[in-house]
Short mmCIF file of N, CA, C and O in Angstrom, two decimals:
data_model
loop_
_atom_site.label_atom_id
_atom_site.label_comp_id
_atom_site.label_asym_id
_atom_site.label_seq_id
_atom_site.Cartn_x
_atom_site.Cartn_y
_atom_site.Cartn_z
N THR A 749 59.61 72.41 100.95
CA THR A 749 60.03 73.78 101.19
C THR A 749 61.20 74.13 100.30
O THR A 749 61.93 73.27 99.84
N SER A 750 61.38 75.41 100.08
CA SER A 750 62.48 75.82 99.23
C SER A 750 63.10 77.08 99.78
O SER A 750 62.59 77.71 100.67
N GLY A 751 64.21 77.48 99.21
CA GLY A 751 64.90 78.68 99.63
C GLY A 751 66.01 78.35 100.61
O GLY A 751 66.00 77.33 101.26
N ASP A 752 66.95 79.24 100.72
CA ASP A 752 68.08 79.06 101.63
C ASP A 752 67.58 79.14 103.06
O ASP A 752 66.95 80.11 103.46
N GLY A 753 67.83 78.11 103.85
CA GLY A 753 67.38 78.11 105.24
C GLY A 753 65.92 77.77 105.38
O GLY A 753 65.27 78.13 106.34
N ALA A 754 65.35 77.08 104.41
CA ALA A 754 63.93 76.77 104.42
C ALA A 754 63.55 75.87 105.58
O ALA A 754 64.38 75.22 106.19
N ALA A 755 62.27 75.84 105.84
CA ALA A 755 61.74 75.01 106.93
C ALA A 755 62.22 73.57 106.77
O ALA A 755 62.20 73.02 105.69
N GLY A 756 62.65 72.99 107.84
CA GLY A 756 63.10 71.61 107.83
C GLY A 756 64.55 71.44 107.44
O GLY A 756 65.05 70.33 107.45
N SER A 757 65.27 72.53 107.13
CA SER A 757 66.65 72.40 106.67
C SER A 757 67.60 71.99 107.78
O SER A 757 68.72 71.63 107.52
N ARG A 758 67.15 72.02 109.02
CA ARG A 758 68.05 71.67 110.12
C ARG A 758 68.36 70.19 110.16
O ARG A 758 69.15 69.74 110.96
N LYS A 759 67.78 69.40 109.30
CA LYS A 759 68.01 67.97 109.27
C LYS A 759 69.29 67.60 108.52
O LYS A 759 69.61 66.45 108.38
N THR A 760 70.02 68.58 108.01
CA THR A 760 71.26 68.30 107.31
C THR A 760 72.37 68.06 108.33
O THR A 760 72.28 68.48 109.47
N ASN A 761 73.45 67.41 107.90
CA ASN A 761 74.57 67.12 108.79
C ASN A 761 75.50 68.32 108.96
O ASN A 761 76.23 68.40 109.93
N LYS A 762 75.51 69.22 108.01
CA LYS A 762 76.40 70.37 108.05
C LYS A 762 75.79 71.48 108.91
O LYS A 762 74.64 71.87 108.72
N SER A 763 76.55 71.99 109.87
CA SER A 763 76.06 73.05 110.75
C SER A 763 76.31 74.40 110.09
O SER A 763 77.42 74.70 109.68
N PRO A 764 75.27 75.25 110.02
CA PRO A 764 75.46 76.59 109.45
C PRO A 764 76.21 77.49 110.43
O PRO A 764 76.24 77.24 111.63
N ALA A 765 76.80 78.54 109.90
CA ALA A 765 77.51 79.51 110.74
C ALA A 765 76.52 80.17 111.71
O ALA A 765 75.35 80.35 111.37
N LYS A 766 76.97 80.51 112.90
CA LYS A 766 76.12 81.17 113.89
C LYS A 766 75.54 82.44 113.28
O LYS A 766 76.25 83.21 112.65
N GLY A 767 74.24 82.63 113.44
CA GLY A 767 73.57 83.78 112.86
C GLY A 767 72.88 83.46 111.55
O GLY A 767 72.05 84.23 111.09
N LYS A 768 73.24 82.34 110.94
CA LYS A 768 72.57 81.89 109.72
C LYS A 768 71.32 81.14 110.18
O LYS A 768 71.39 80.01 110.66
N LEU A 769 70.17 81.79 110.09
CA LEU A 769 68.95 81.26 110.69
C LEU A 769 68.54 79.92 110.09
O LEU A 769 68.72 79.67 108.90
N VAL A 770 67.98 79.09 110.95
CA VAL A 770 67.46 77.79 110.56
C VAL A 770 66.00 77.76 110.97
O VAL A 770 65.66 78.01 112.13
N PHE A 771 65.12 77.50 110.00
CA PHE A 771 63.67 77.50 110.23
C PHE A 771 63.17 76.07 110.28
O PHE A 771 63.66 75.20 109.58
N ASP A 772 62.13 75.86 111.09
CA ASP A 772 61.52 74.53 111.19
C ASP A 772 60.03 74.68 111.46
O ASP A 772 59.63 75.51 112.28
N SER A 773 59.23 73.89 110.78
CA SER A 773 57.80 73.82 111.07
C SER A 773 57.32 72.39 110.93
O SER A 773 56.15 72.13 110.68
N ASP A 774 58.26 71.46 111.09
CA ASP A 774 57.95 70.04 110.96
C ASP A 774 57.44 69.50 112.31
O ASP A 774 58.07 68.66 112.93
N PHE A 775 56.30 70.06 112.73
CA PHE A 775 55.65 69.63 113.97
C PHE A 775 54.17 69.96 113.84
O PHE A 775 53.77 70.68 112.91
N GLU A 776 53.35 69.41 114.74
CA GLU A 776 51.91 69.59 114.66
C GLU A 776 51.53 71.06 114.60
O GLU A 776 52.00 71.86 115.41
N SER A 777 50.74 71.43 113.63
CA SER A 777 50.24 72.78 113.39
C SER A 777 51.28 73.74 112.81
O SER A 777 50.98 74.91 112.59
N GLY A 778 52.50 73.30 112.57
CA GLY A 778 53.51 74.15 111.94
C GLY A 778 53.03 74.52 110.54
O GLY A 778 52.57 73.66 109.80
N ASN A 779 53.11 75.79 110.16
CA ASN A 779 52.56 76.20 108.87
C ASN A 779 53.52 77.01 108.00
O ASN A 779 53.09 77.75 107.13
N LEU A 780 54.81 76.88 108.20
CA LEU A 780 55.77 77.57 107.35
C LEU A 780 56.00 76.73 106.09
O LEU A 780 56.41 75.58 106.16
N ALA A 781 55.69 77.31 104.93
CA ALA A 781 55.87 76.60 103.66
C ALA A 781 57.30 76.76 103.15
O ALA A 781 57.91 75.81 102.67
N SER A 782 57.85 77.99 103.24
CA SER A 782 59.22 78.21 102.78
C SER A 782 59.78 79.48 103.41
O SER A 782 59.06 80.34 103.89
N ALA A 783 61.11 79.56 103.39
CA ALA A 783 61.83 80.72 103.90
C ALA A 783 62.91 81.07 102.89
O ALA A 783 63.71 80.23 102.52
N GLU A 784 62.90 82.32 102.44
CA GLU A 784 63.88 82.77 101.45
C GLU A 784 64.64 83.97 102.01
O GLU A 784 64.04 84.98 102.39
N GLU A 785 65.95 83.86 102.06
CA GLU A 785 66.79 84.94 102.56
C GLU A 785 66.87 86.04 101.51
O GLU A 785 67.31 85.82 100.39
N ILE A 786 66.43 87.25 101.89
CA ILE A 786 66.41 88.39 100.97
C ILE A 786 67.69 89.20 101.10
O ILE A 786 68.32 89.55 100.12
N MET A 787 68.06 89.53 102.33
CA MET A 787 69.31 90.23 102.60
C MET A 787 70.11 89.36 103.55
O MET A 787 69.58 88.87 104.55
N SER A 788 71.35 89.17 103.28
CA SER A 788 72.20 88.25 104.03
C SER A 788 72.10 88.43 105.54
O SER A 788 72.56 89.42 106.10
N GLY A 789 71.45 87.46 106.19
CA GLY A 789 71.38 87.42 107.63
C GLY A 789 70.43 88.38 108.31
O GLY A 789 70.28 88.36 109.52
N CYS A 790 69.74 89.25 107.54
CA CYS A 790 68.90 90.23 108.23
C CYS A 790 67.47 90.34 107.73
O CYS A 790 66.64 90.95 108.41
N GLU A 791 67.13 89.78 106.58
CA GLU A 791 65.74 89.86 106.11
C GLU A 791 65.35 88.59 105.38
O GLU A 791 66.10 88.09 104.55
N TRP A 792 64.15 88.11 105.71
CA TRP A 792 63.64 86.85 105.15
C TRP A 792 62.20 87.01 104.69
O TRP A 792 61.39 87.65 105.37
N ASP A 793 61.86 86.43 103.54
CA ASP A 793 60.48 86.29 103.10
C ASP A 793 60.02 84.91 103.53
O ASP A 793 60.63 83.90 103.15
N LEU A 794 58.97 84.86 104.34
CA LEU A 794 58.43 83.60 104.84
C LEU A 794 57.05 83.37 104.24
O LEU A 794 56.16 84.21 104.41
N ALA A 795 56.88 82.27 103.54
CA ALA A 795 55.58 81.91 102.96
C ALA A 795 54.88 80.94 103.91
O ALA A 795 55.47 79.94 104.32
N LEU A 796 53.66 81.28 104.27
CA LEU A 796 52.88 80.45 105.18
C LEU A 796 51.87 79.61 104.41
O LEU A 796 51.33 80.06 103.41
N ARG A 797 51.64 78.40 104.91
CA ARG A 797 50.59 77.57 104.33
C ARG A 797 49.24 78.16 104.75
O ARG A 797 49.10 78.66 105.86
N PRO A 798 48.24 78.07 103.88
CA PRO A 798 46.92 78.61 104.24
C PRO A 798 46.26 77.78 105.35
O PRO A 798 46.62 76.63 105.57
N ASP A 799 45.28 78.39 106.01
CA ASP A 799 44.50 77.69 107.02
C ASP A 799 43.80 76.48 106.41
O ASP A 799 43.38 76.52 105.25
N THR A 800 43.66 75.44 107.18
CA THR A 800 43.08 74.19 106.70
C THR A 800 41.66 74.35 106.18
O THR A 800 41.34 73.88 105.10
N ASN A 801 40.80 75.00 106.91
CA ASN A 801 39.39 75.10 106.55
C ASN A 801 39.04 76.29 105.67
O ASN A 801 37.89 76.42 105.24
N ASN A 802 39.99 77.18 105.44
CA ASN A 802 39.73 78.33 104.59
C ASN A 802 41.04 78.77 103.94
O ASN A 802 41.79 79.56 104.51
N PRO A 803 41.32 78.27 102.73
CA PRO A 803 42.59 78.57 102.08
C PRO A 803 42.79 80.06 101.74
O PRO A 803 43.88 80.47 101.37
N LYS A 804 41.75 80.85 101.89
CA LYS A 804 41.83 82.27 101.61
C LYS A 804 42.58 83.03 102.72
O LYS A 804 43.08 84.11 102.50
N TYR A 805 42.66 82.45 103.92
CA TYR A 805 43.22 83.15 105.06
C TYR A 805 44.48 82.50 105.60
O TYR A 805 44.67 81.30 105.52
N ARG A 806 45.32 83.35 106.19
CA ARG A 806 46.51 82.93 106.93
C ARG A 806 46.54 83.79 108.18
O ARG A 806 47.26 84.77 108.25
N VAL A 807 45.71 83.44 109.16
CA VAL A 807 45.53 84.31 110.32
C VAL A 807 46.46 83.98 111.48
O VAL A 807 46.41 84.62 112.51
N TRP A 808 47.29 82.98 111.34
CA TRP A 808 48.22 82.60 112.40
C TRP A 808 49.50 82.09 111.77
O TRP A 808 49.54 81.75 110.59
N PHE A 809 50.55 82.06 112.55
CA PHE A 809 51.80 81.49 112.08
C PHE A 809 52.44 80.72 113.23
O PHE A 809 52.32 81.11 114.40
N TYR A 810 53.08 79.61 112.88
CA TYR A 810 53.66 78.75 113.90
C TYR A 810 54.86 78.04 113.30
O TYR A 810 54.73 77.17 112.45
N PHE A 811 56.06 78.47 113.72
CA PHE A 811 57.30 77.88 113.25
C PHE A 811 58.39 78.20 114.26
O PHE A 811 58.20 79.03 115.14
N ALA A 812 59.50 77.53 114.14
CA ALA A 812 60.63 77.74 115.04
C ALA A 812 61.81 78.31 114.27
O ALA A 812 61.99 78.00 113.09
N VAL A 813 62.60 79.13 114.94
CA VAL A 813 63.83 79.70 114.36
C VAL A 813 64.96 79.41 115.35
O VAL A 813 64.83 79.66 116.54
N SER A 814 66.05 78.87 114.84
CA SER A 814 67.19 78.58 115.71
C SER A 814 68.48 79.08 115.06
O SER A 814 68.47 79.59 113.94
N ASN A 815 69.57 78.93 115.78
CA ASN A 815 70.91 79.31 115.34
C ASN A 815 71.10 80.83 115.26
O ASN A 815 71.86 81.34 114.45
N VAL A 816 70.41 81.56 116.13
CA VAL A 816 70.51 83.02 116.13
C VAL A 816 71.70 83.48 116.98
O VAL A 816 72.14 82.79 117.89
N ARG A 817 72.22 84.65 116.64
CA ARG A 817 73.26 85.30 117.44
C ARG A 817 72.59 86.18 118.48
O ARG A 817 71.50 86.71 118.27
N ARG A 818 73.24 86.39 119.58
CA ARG A 818 72.74 87.29 120.62
C ARG A 818 72.56 88.69 120.02
O ARG A 818 73.45 89.20 119.32
N LYS A 819 71.43 89.30 120.25
CA LYS A 819 71.07 90.65 119.78
C LYS A 819 70.99 90.75 118.26
O LYS A 819 71.05 91.86 117.70
N GLN A 820 70.84 89.65 117.58
CA GLN A 820 70.68 89.68 116.12
C GLN A 820 69.31 90.26 115.77
O GLN A 820 68.29 89.85 116.32
N VAL A 821 69.27 91.24 114.88
CA VAL A 821 68.03 91.86 114.44
C VAL A 821 67.68 91.31 113.07
O VAL A 821 68.52 91.31 112.15
N VAL A 822 66.44 90.83 112.93
CA VAL A 822 66.01 90.20 111.69
C VAL A 822 64.61 90.70 111.34
O VAL A 822 63.78 90.90 112.22
N ILE A 823 64.35 90.87 110.06
CA ILE A 823 63.02 91.24 109.57
C ILE A 823 62.41 90.02 108.90
O ILE A 823 63.03 89.40 108.03
N PHE A 824 61.17 89.69 109.31
CA PHE A 824 60.41 88.61 108.67
C PHE A 824 59.26 89.23 107.91
O PHE A 824 58.43 89.95 108.49
N ASN A 825 59.20 88.97 106.60
CA ASN A 825 58.08 89.39 105.77
C ASN A 825 57.19 88.17 105.58
O ASN A 825 57.57 87.22 104.92
N LEU A 826 55.99 88.18 106.20
CA LEU A 826 55.09 87.04 106.13
C LEU A 826 54.15 87.17 104.94
O LEU A 826 53.50 88.21 104.78
N THR A 827 54.07 86.11 104.15
CA THR A 827 53.16 86.12 103.00
C THR A 827 52.31 84.88 102.99
O THR A 827 52.61 83.90 103.62
#
């Protein structure tokens, strides 16, 4: 994965500031390939891995987001 806050980045020892989203898809059926912060703290481009049996489609998404602030509003652009 690549990008700031990419999937699996929570395995680092350094804790990000509250509100700096941390993405994870390192679990069964997780399909987040990468997460790139577009606007500081409020918009992210998320690239999904294609479906196993048909690489043409991405009909579902499964990932976790942590380290959010209460009432934080975020836009996810899924690709």
